[in-house]
PDB file of C-alpha atoms in Angstrom:
ATOM      1  CA  MET I   1       0.000   0.000   0.000  1.00  0.00           C
ATOM      2  CA  ARG I   2       2.751   2.471   0.902  1.00  0.00           C
ATOM      3  CA  ASN I   3       4.558   1.752  -2.362  1.00  0.00           C
ATOM      4  CA  LEU I   4       1.356   2.221  -4.339  1.00  0.00           C
ATOM      5  CA  LEU I   5       0.770   5.583  -2.695  1.00  0.00           C
ATOM      6  CA  MET I   6       4.318   6.676  -3.431  1.00  0.00           C
ATOM      7  CA  SER I   7       3.933   5.563  -7.066  1.00  0.00           C
ATOM      8  CA  ALA I   8       0.926   7.843  -7.453  1.00  0.00           C
ATOM      9  CA  VAL I   9       2.840  10.706  -5.908  1.00  0.00           C
ATOM     10  CA  LEU I  10       5.797  10.183  -8.229  1.00  0.00           C
ATOM     11  CA  VAL I  11       3.581  10.148 -11.320  1.00  0.00           C
ATOM     12  CA  GLY I  12       2.286  13.553 -10.335  1.00  0.00           C
ATOM     13  CA  ALA I  13       5.779  14.769  -9.593  1.00  0.00           C
ATOM     14  CA  SER I  14       7.070  13.680 -12.996  1.00  0.00           C
ATOM     15  CA  LEU I  15       4.393  15.773 -14.695  1.00  0.00           C
ATOM     16  CA  ILE I  16       5.549  18.856 -12.839  1.00  0.00           C
ATOM     17  CA  GLY I  17       9.136  18.451 -14.070  1.00  0.00           C
ATOM     18  CA  SER I  18      12.466  19.651 -12.868  1.00  0.00           C
ATOM     19  CA  THR I  19      11.461  23.333 -12.828  1.00  0.00           C
ATOM     20  CA  VAL I  20       9.427  22.908  -9.644  1.00  0.00           C
ATOM     21  CA  PHE I  21      12.424  23.848  -7.534  1.00  0.00           C
ATOM     22  CA  ALA I  22      13.172  27.046  -9.455  1.00  0.00           C
ATOM     23  CA  GLN I  23      11.237  28.964  -6.806  1.00  0.00           C
ATOM     24  CA  GLU I  24      11.709  29.356  -3.079  1.00  0.00           C
ATOM     25  CA  LEU I  25      10.585  26.505  -0.843  1.00  0.00           C
ATOM     26  CA  VAL I  26       7.037  26.708   0.473  1.00  0.00           C
ATOM     27  CA  GLU I  27       6.272  25.197   3.875  1.00  0.00           C
ATOM     28  CA  GLY I  28       3.391  22.754   3.649  1.00  0.00           C
ATOM     29  CA  ARG I  29       4.050  22.114  -0.028  1.00  0.00           C
ATOM     30  CA  ASN I  30       7.769  21.340  -0.367  1.00  0.00           C
ATOM     31  CA  TYR I  31       8.307  20.306   3.249  1.00  0.00           C
ATOM     32  CA  ALA I  32       6.497  19.948   6.575  1.00  0.00           C
ATOM     33  CA  THR I  33       7.687  21.329   9.895  1.00  0.00           C
ATOM     34  CA  LEU I  34       7.458  18.803  12.719  1.00  0.00           C
ATOM     35  CA  SER I  35       5.254  19.900  15.607  1.00  0.00           C
ATOM     36  CA  SER I  36       7.941  18.804  18.097  1.00  0.00           C
ATOM     37  CA  PRO I  37      11.629  18.940  17.064  1.00  0.00           C
ATOM     38  CA  VAL I  38      13.446  15.615  17.467  1.00  0.00           C
ATOM     39  CA  PRO I  39      16.892  15.608  19.137  1.00  0.00           C
ATOM     40  CA  THR I  40      19.736  14.816  16.737  1.00  0.00           C
ATOM     41  CA  ALA I  41      22.623  12.397  17.186  1.00  0.00           C
ATOM     42  CA  GLN I  42      25.274  15.121  16.891  1.00  0.00           C
ATOM     43  CA  PRO I  43      23.796  18.433  18.098  1.00  0.00           C
ATOM     44  CA  GLU I  44      26.841  20.370  16.903  1.00  0.00           C
ATOM     45  CA  LYS I  45      26.051  19.414  13.304  1.00  0.00           C
ATOM     46  CA  ILE I  46      23.060  19.739  10.975  1.00  0.00           C
ATOM     47  CA  GLU I  47      21.591  16.258  10.674  1.00  0.00           C
ATOM     48  CA  VAL I  48      20.032  14.850   7.517  1.00  0.00           C
ATOM     49  CA  VAL I  49      18.198  11.557   8.014  1.00  0.00           C
ATOM     50  CA  GLU I  50      17.066   9.389   5.120  1.00  0.00           C
ATOM     51  CA  MET I  51      14.436   6.868   6.150  1.00  0.00           C
ATOM     52  CA  PHE I  52      14.300   3.987   3.704  1.00  0.00           C
ATOM     53  CA  TRP I  53      13.437   0.351   3.127  1.00  0.00           C
ATOM     54  CA  TYR I  54      15.562  -1.961   1.019  1.00  0.00           C
ATOM     55  CA  GLY I  55      12.430  -3.336  -0.648  1.00  0.00           C
ATOM     56  CA  CYS I  56      11.154   0.089  -1.721  1.00  0.00           C
ATOM     57  CA  PRO I  57      11.713   0.754  -5.466  1.00  0.00           C
ATOM     58  CA  HIS I  58      11.708   4.527  -4.969  1.00  0.00           C
ATOM     59  CA  CYS I  59      14.368   4.238  -2.269  1.00  0.00           C
ATOM     60  CA  TYR I  60      16.421   2.250  -4.760  1.00  0.00           C
ATOM     61  CA  GLN I  61      15.899   4.902  -7.443  1.00  0.00           C
ATOM     62  CA  LEU I  62      16.963   7.634  -5.023  1.00  0.00           C
ATOM     63  CA  GLU I  63      20.266   5.889  -4.271  1.00  0.00           C
ATOM     64  CA  ALA I  64      21.920   7.110  -7.484  1.00  0.00           C
ATOM     65  CA  THR I  65      21.177  10.707  -6.458  1.00  0.00           C
ATOM     66  CA  ILE I  66      21.568  10.693  -2.697  1.00  0.00           C
ATOM     67  CA  ASN I  67      24.763   8.602  -2.510  1.00  0.00           C
ATOM     68  CA  PRO I  68      27.077  11.022  -4.365  1.00  0.00           C
ATOM     69  CA  TRP I  69      25.327  13.983  -2.731  1.00  0.00           C
ATOM     70  CA  SER I  70      25.879  12.611   0.780  1.00  0.00           C
ATOM     71  CA  LYS I  71      29.592  12.088   0.119  1.00  0.00           C
ATOM     72  CA  GLN I  72      30.052  15.767  -0.789  1.00  0.00           C
ATOM     73  CA  LEU I  73      28.316  17.310   2.214  1.00  0.00           C
ATOM     74  CA  ALA I  74      30.151  19.944   4.226  1.00  0.00           C
ATOM     75  CA  ASP I  75      31.768  19.062   7.539  1.00  0.00           C
ATOM     76  CA  ASP I  76      28.937  20.696   9.492  1.00  0.00           C
ATOM     77  CA  VAL I  77      26.392  18.187   8.119  1.00  0.00           C
ATOM     78  CA  ASN I  78      25.839  14.649   9.429  1.00  0.00           C
ATOM     79  CA  PHE I  79      24.067  12.269   7.012  1.00  0.00           C
ATOM     80  CA  VAL I  80      22.346   9.273   8.627  1.00  0.00           C
ATOM     81  CA  ARG I  81      20.414   6.378   7.110  1.00  0.00           C
ATOM     82  CA  VAL I  82      17.603   4.980   9.250  1.00  0.00           C
ATOM     83  CA  PRO I  83      15.622   1.917   8.113  1.00  0.00           C
ATOM     84  CA  ALA I  84      11.866   2.253   8.431  1.00  0.00           C
ATOM     85  CA  MET I  85      10.304  -0.683  10.267  1.00  0.00           C
ATOM     86  CA  PHE I  86       6.574  -1.098   9.857  1.00  0.00           C
ATOM     87  CA  GLY I  87       6.586  -4.797  10.766  1.00  0.00           C
ATOM     88  CA  GLY I  88       7.252  -8.038   8.933  1.00  0.00           C
ATOM     89  CA  ILE I  89       9.938  -7.960   6.282  1.00  0.00           C
ATOM     90  CA  TRP I  90      10.512  -4.233   6.921  1.00  0.00           C
ATOM     91  CA  ASN I  91      11.807  -5.143  10.394  1.00  0.00           C
ATOM     92  CA  LEU I  92      13.869  -8.007   8.991  1.00  0.00           C
ATOM     93  CA  HIS I  93      15.601  -5.698   6.545  1.00  0.00           C
ATOM     94  CA  GLY I  94      16.078  -3.090   9.256  1.00  0.00           C
ATOM     95  CA  GLN I  95      17.780  -5.714  11.379  1.00  0.00           C
ATOM     96  CA  LEU I  96      19.976  -6.575   8.383  1.00  0.00           C
ATOM     97  CA  PHE I  97      21.019  -2.921   8.059  1.00  0.00           C
ATOM     98  CA  TYR I  98      21.936  -2.550  11.723  1.00  0.00           C
ATOM     99  CA  THR I  99      23.766  -5.887  11.843  1.00  0.00           C
ATOM    100  CA  LEU I 100      25.950  -4.807   8.936  1.00  0.00           C
ATOM    101  CA  GLU I 101      26.453  -1.380  10.468  1.00  0.00           C
ATOM    102  CA  THR I 102      27.564  -2.966  13.750  1.00  0.00           C
ATOM    103  CA  LEU I 103      30.024  -5.107  11.786  1.00  0.00           C
ATOM    104  CA  GLN I 104      31.183  -1.957   9.955  1.00  0.00           C
ATOM    105  CA  ALA I 105      30.224  -3.637   6.678  1.00  0.00           C
ATOM    106  CA  GLU I 106      27.179  -1.543   5.769  1.00  0.00           C
ATOM    107  CA  ASP I 107      28.993   0.592   3.169  1.00  0.00           C
ATOM    108  CA  LYS I 108      30.396  -2.530   1.534  1.00  0.00           C
ATOM    109  CA  VAL I 109      27.089  -4.421   1.221  1.00  0.00           C
ATOM    110  CA  HIS I 110      24.426  -1.667   1.080  1.00  0.00           C
ATOM    111  CA  ASP I 111      24.297  -1.368  -2.726  1.00  0.00           C
ATOM    112  CA  SER I 112      24.424  -5.143  -3.173  1.00  0.00           C
ATOM    113  CA  ILE I 113      21.284  -5.579  -1.060  1.00  0.00           C
ATOM    114  CA  PHE I 114      19.338  -3.116  -3.190  1.00  0.00           C
ATOM    115  CA  SER I 115      20.575  -4.800  -6.363  1.00  0.00           C
ATOM    116  CA  ALA I 116      19.724  -8.294  -5.106  1.00  0.00           C
ATOM    117  CA  LEU I 117      16.166  -7.265  -4.289  1.00  0.00           C
ATOM    118  CA  HIS I 118      15.417  -5.130  -7.325  1.00  0.00           C
ATOM    119  CA  ASN I 119      17.583  -6.634 -10.069  1.00  0.00           C
ATOM    120  CA  SER I 120      18.142 -10.284  -9.128  1.00  0.00           C
ATOM    121  CA  GLY I 121      14.711 -11.203  -7.776  1.00  0.00           C
ATOM    122  CA  ARG I 122      15.985 -12.262  -4.378  1.00  0.00           C
ATOM    123  CA  LYS I 123      13.570 -11.791  -1.485  1.00  0.00           C
ATOM    124  CA  LEU I 124      15.906 -11.862   1.536  1.00  0.00           C
ATOM    125  CA  SER I 125      12.836 -12.739   3.564  1.00  0.00           C
ATOM    126  CA  SER I 126      14.375 -15.018   6.195  1.00  0.00           C
ATOM    127  CA  LEU I 127      17.468 -15.055   8.376  1.00  0.00           C
ATOM    128  CA  ASP I 128      18.791 -18.142   6.573  1.00  0.00           C
ATOM    129  CA  GLU I 129      18.499 -16.455   3.183  1.00  0.00           C
ATOM    130  CA  ILE I 130      19.988 -13.209   4.479  1.00  0.00           C
ATOM    131  CA  ALA I 131      22.911 -14.975   6.187  1.00  0.00           C
ATOM    132  CA  SER I 132      23.701 -16.904   3.002  1.00  0.00           C
ATOM    133  CA  PHE I 133      23.548 -13.695   0.981  1.00  0.00           C
ATOM    134  CA  VAL I 134      25.916 -11.740   3.224  1.00  0.00           C
ATOM    135  CA  ALA I 135      28.309 -14.714   3.214  1.00  0.00           C
ATOM    136  CA  GLU I 136      28.434 -14.314  -0.573  1.00  0.00           C
ATOM    137  CA  GLN I 137      29.541 -10.729   0.064  1.00  0.00           C
ATOM    138  CA  GLY I 138      32.507 -11.914   2.139  1.00  0.00           C
ATOM    139  CA  ILE I 139      30.924 -11.533   5.595  1.00  0.00           C
ATOM    140  CA  ASP I 140      31.571 -14.314   8.115  1.00  0.00           C
ATOM    141  CA  LYS I 141      28.232 -16.090   8.421  1.00  0.00           C
ATOM    142  CA  ASP I 142      28.581 -17.194  12.051  1.00  0.00           C
ATOM    143  CA  LEU I 143      29.700 -13.740  13.166  1.00  0.00           C
ATOM    144  CA  PHE I 144      26.826 -12.189  11.251  1.00  0.00           C
ATOM    145  CA  ILE I 145      24.227 -14.409  12.980  1.00  0.00           C
ATOM    146  CA  LYS I 146      25.782 -13.766  16.387  1.00  0.00           C
ATOM    147  CA  THR I 147      25.673 -10.007  15.777  1.00  0.00           C
ATOM    148  CA  TRP I 148      22.134 -10.244  14.374  1.00  0.00           C
ATOM    149  CA  ASN I 149      20.919 -11.436  17.772  1.00  0.00           C
ATOM    150  CA  SER I 150      22.973  -8.944  19.774  1.00  0.00           C
ATOM    151  CA  PHE I 151      21.648  -6.425  22.272  1.00  0.00           C
ATOM    152  CA  SER I 152      23.258  -3.610  20.287  1.00  0.00           C
ATOM    153  CA  VAL I 153      21.334  -4.406  17.118  1.00  0.00           C
ATOM    154  CA  ARG I 154      18.048  -4.797  19.001  1.00  0.00           C
ATOM    155  CA  SER I 155      18.604  -1.454  20.724  1.00  0.00           C
ATOM    156  CA  GLN I 156      19.260   0.325  17.443  1.00  0.00           C
ATOM    157  CA  MET I 157      16.091  -1.168  15.968  1.00  0.00           C
ATOM    158  CA  GLU I 158      14.004   0.108  18.867  1.00  0.00           C
ATOM    159  CA  LYS I 159      15.555   3.548  18.508  1.00  0.00           C
ATOM    160  CA  ALA I 160      14.747   3.575  14.781  1.00  0.00           C
ATOM    161  CA  LYS I 161      11.112   2.667  15.455  1.00  0.00           C
ATOM    162  CA  LYS I 162      10.825   5.525  17.944  1.00  0.00           C
ATOM    163  CA  LEU I 163      12.396   7.937  15.462  1.00  0.00           C
ATOM    164  CA  ALA I 164       9.871   6.999  12.769  1.00  0.00           C
ATOM    165  CA  LEU I 165       7.057   7.791  15.187  1.00  0.00           C
ATOM    166  CA  ALA I 166       8.653  11.055  16.253  1.00  0.00           C
ATOM    167  CA  TYR I 167       9.197  12.051  12.610  1.00  0.00           C
ATOM    168  CA  GLN I 168       5.574  11.087  11.840  1.00  0.00           C
ATOM    169  CA  ILE I 169       6.739   8.886   8.968  1.00  0.00           C
ATOM    170  CA  SER I 170       4.042   7.003   7.044  1.00  0.00           C
ATOM    171  CA  GLY I 171       6.030   6.015   3.938  1.00  0.00           C
ATOM    172  CA  VAL I 172       9.493   5.967   2.395  1.00  0.00           C
ATOM    173  CA  PRO I 173      11.770   7.351   1.195  1.00  0.00           C
ATOM    174  CA  ALA I 174      11.495  10.288   3.568  1.00  0.00           C
ATOM    175  CA  VAL I 175      14.086  12.883   4.528  1.00  0.00           C
ATOM    176  CA  VAL I 176      14.266  14.739   7.842  1.00  0.00           C
ATOM    177  CA  VAL I 177      16.558  17.749   8.240  1.00  0.00           C
ATOM    178  CA  ASN I 178      17.882  18.533  11.711  1.00  0.00           C
ATOM    179  CA  GLY I 179      14.941  16.903  13.447  1.00  0.00           C
ATOM    180  CA  LYS I 180      12.690  19.757  12.293  1.00  0.00           C
ATOM    181  CA  TYR I 181      11.702  19.416   8.647  1.00  0.00           C
ATOM    182  CA  ARG I 182      10.312  16.364   6.829  1.00  0.00           C
ATOM    183  CA  PHE I 183       9.651  15.818   3.139  1.00  0.00           C
ATOM    184  CA  ASP I 184       9.506  13.097   0.491  1.00  0.00           C
ATOM    185  CA  ILE I 185      10.146  12.796  -3.241  1.00  0.00           C
ATOM    186  CA  GLY I 186       6.622  13.885  -4.091  1.00  0.00           C
ATOM    187  CA  MET I 187       6.857  17.063  -2.015  1.00  0.00           C
ATOM    188  CA  ALA I 188      10.280  17.850  -3.466  1.00  0.00           C
ATOM    189  CA  GLY I 189       9.157  17.259  -7.047  1.00  0.00           C
ATOM    190  CA  GLY I 190      11.569  14.540  -8.125  1.00  0.00           C
ATOM    191  CA  LEU I 191      14.781  12.671  -7.367  1.00  0.00           C
ATOM    192  CA  GLN I 192      17.245  15.482  -8.039  1.00  0.00           C
ATOM    193  CA  GLU I 193      14.916  17.966  -6.378  1.00  0.00           C
ATOM    194  CA  THR I 194      15.018  15.858  -3.223  1.00  0.00           C
ATOM    195  CA  VAL I 195      18.654  16.722  -2.561  1.00  0.00           C
ATOM    196  CA  GLU I 196      18.031  20.324  -3.634  1.00  0.00           C
ATOM    197  CA  VAL I 197      15.306  20.674  -1.012  1.00  0.00           C
ATOM    198  CA  ALA I 198      17.652  19.113   1.532  1.00  0.00           C
ATOM    199  CA  ASP I 199      20.354  21.622   0.561  1.00  0.00           C
ATOM    200  CA  ALA I 200      17.923  24.509   0.981  1.00  0.00           C
ATOM    201  CA  LEU I 201      16.813  23.310   4.405  1.00  0.00           C
ATOM    202  CA  ILE I 202      20.420  22.803   5.474  1.00  0.00           C
ATOM    203  CA  GLN I 203      21.086  26.409   4.498  1.00  0.00           C
ATOM    204  CA  LYS I 204      17.956  27.489   6.357  1.00  0.00           C
ATOM    205  CA  GLU I 205      19.362  25.853   9.495  1.00  0.00           C
ATOM    206  CA  ARG I 206      22.740  27.516   9.017  1.00  0.00           C
ATOM    207  CA  GLN I 207      21.083  30.905   8.803  1.00  0.00           C
ATOM    208  CA  SER I 208      19.061  30.287  11.954  1.00  0.00           C
ATOM    209  CA  GLU I 209      22.142  29.651  14.101  1.00  0.00           C
TER     210      GLU I 209
END
């Protein structure tokens, strides 16, 4: 259902075209201001959170835009990926993300997970299948399973669930800037416009300091 809703939004966004961002951002149209600001992980920096799900096709499409953008951010910006967990396989894939992050292997395997799901037809819908997949990526299978069941991974999952509630997230991909502003691809007007809106909100935060 969430993916169907996002598909409808993206169809509308594609009709608008890339000129939608030629004008100044409008609150309520290009982004929403959260009623209660959410504390950030590094208060001394401007935080940009991307909430995603590996199984979401629009999250996959956004990767080609947001990956290079995130690597070129200024030192005063902290980019964070947070998996959305709405139950079922969403939680399973969120646990996969945090297990890899704990093993410091997330950067190495992140793109391969998206490709496996969206290009190779793999489901990654059980721990056995996931463990076999990460072993193919050069991750020790036994260590992966041990970490999968760790307190650290469980704690990060609970934190992510609380963040989604605090951000008032109902679908993905969604971007939250400095715990104050939330928007999605539809509100931004497209994939490239998504990072442009993020840039504008980052600048807005700089000017407010």
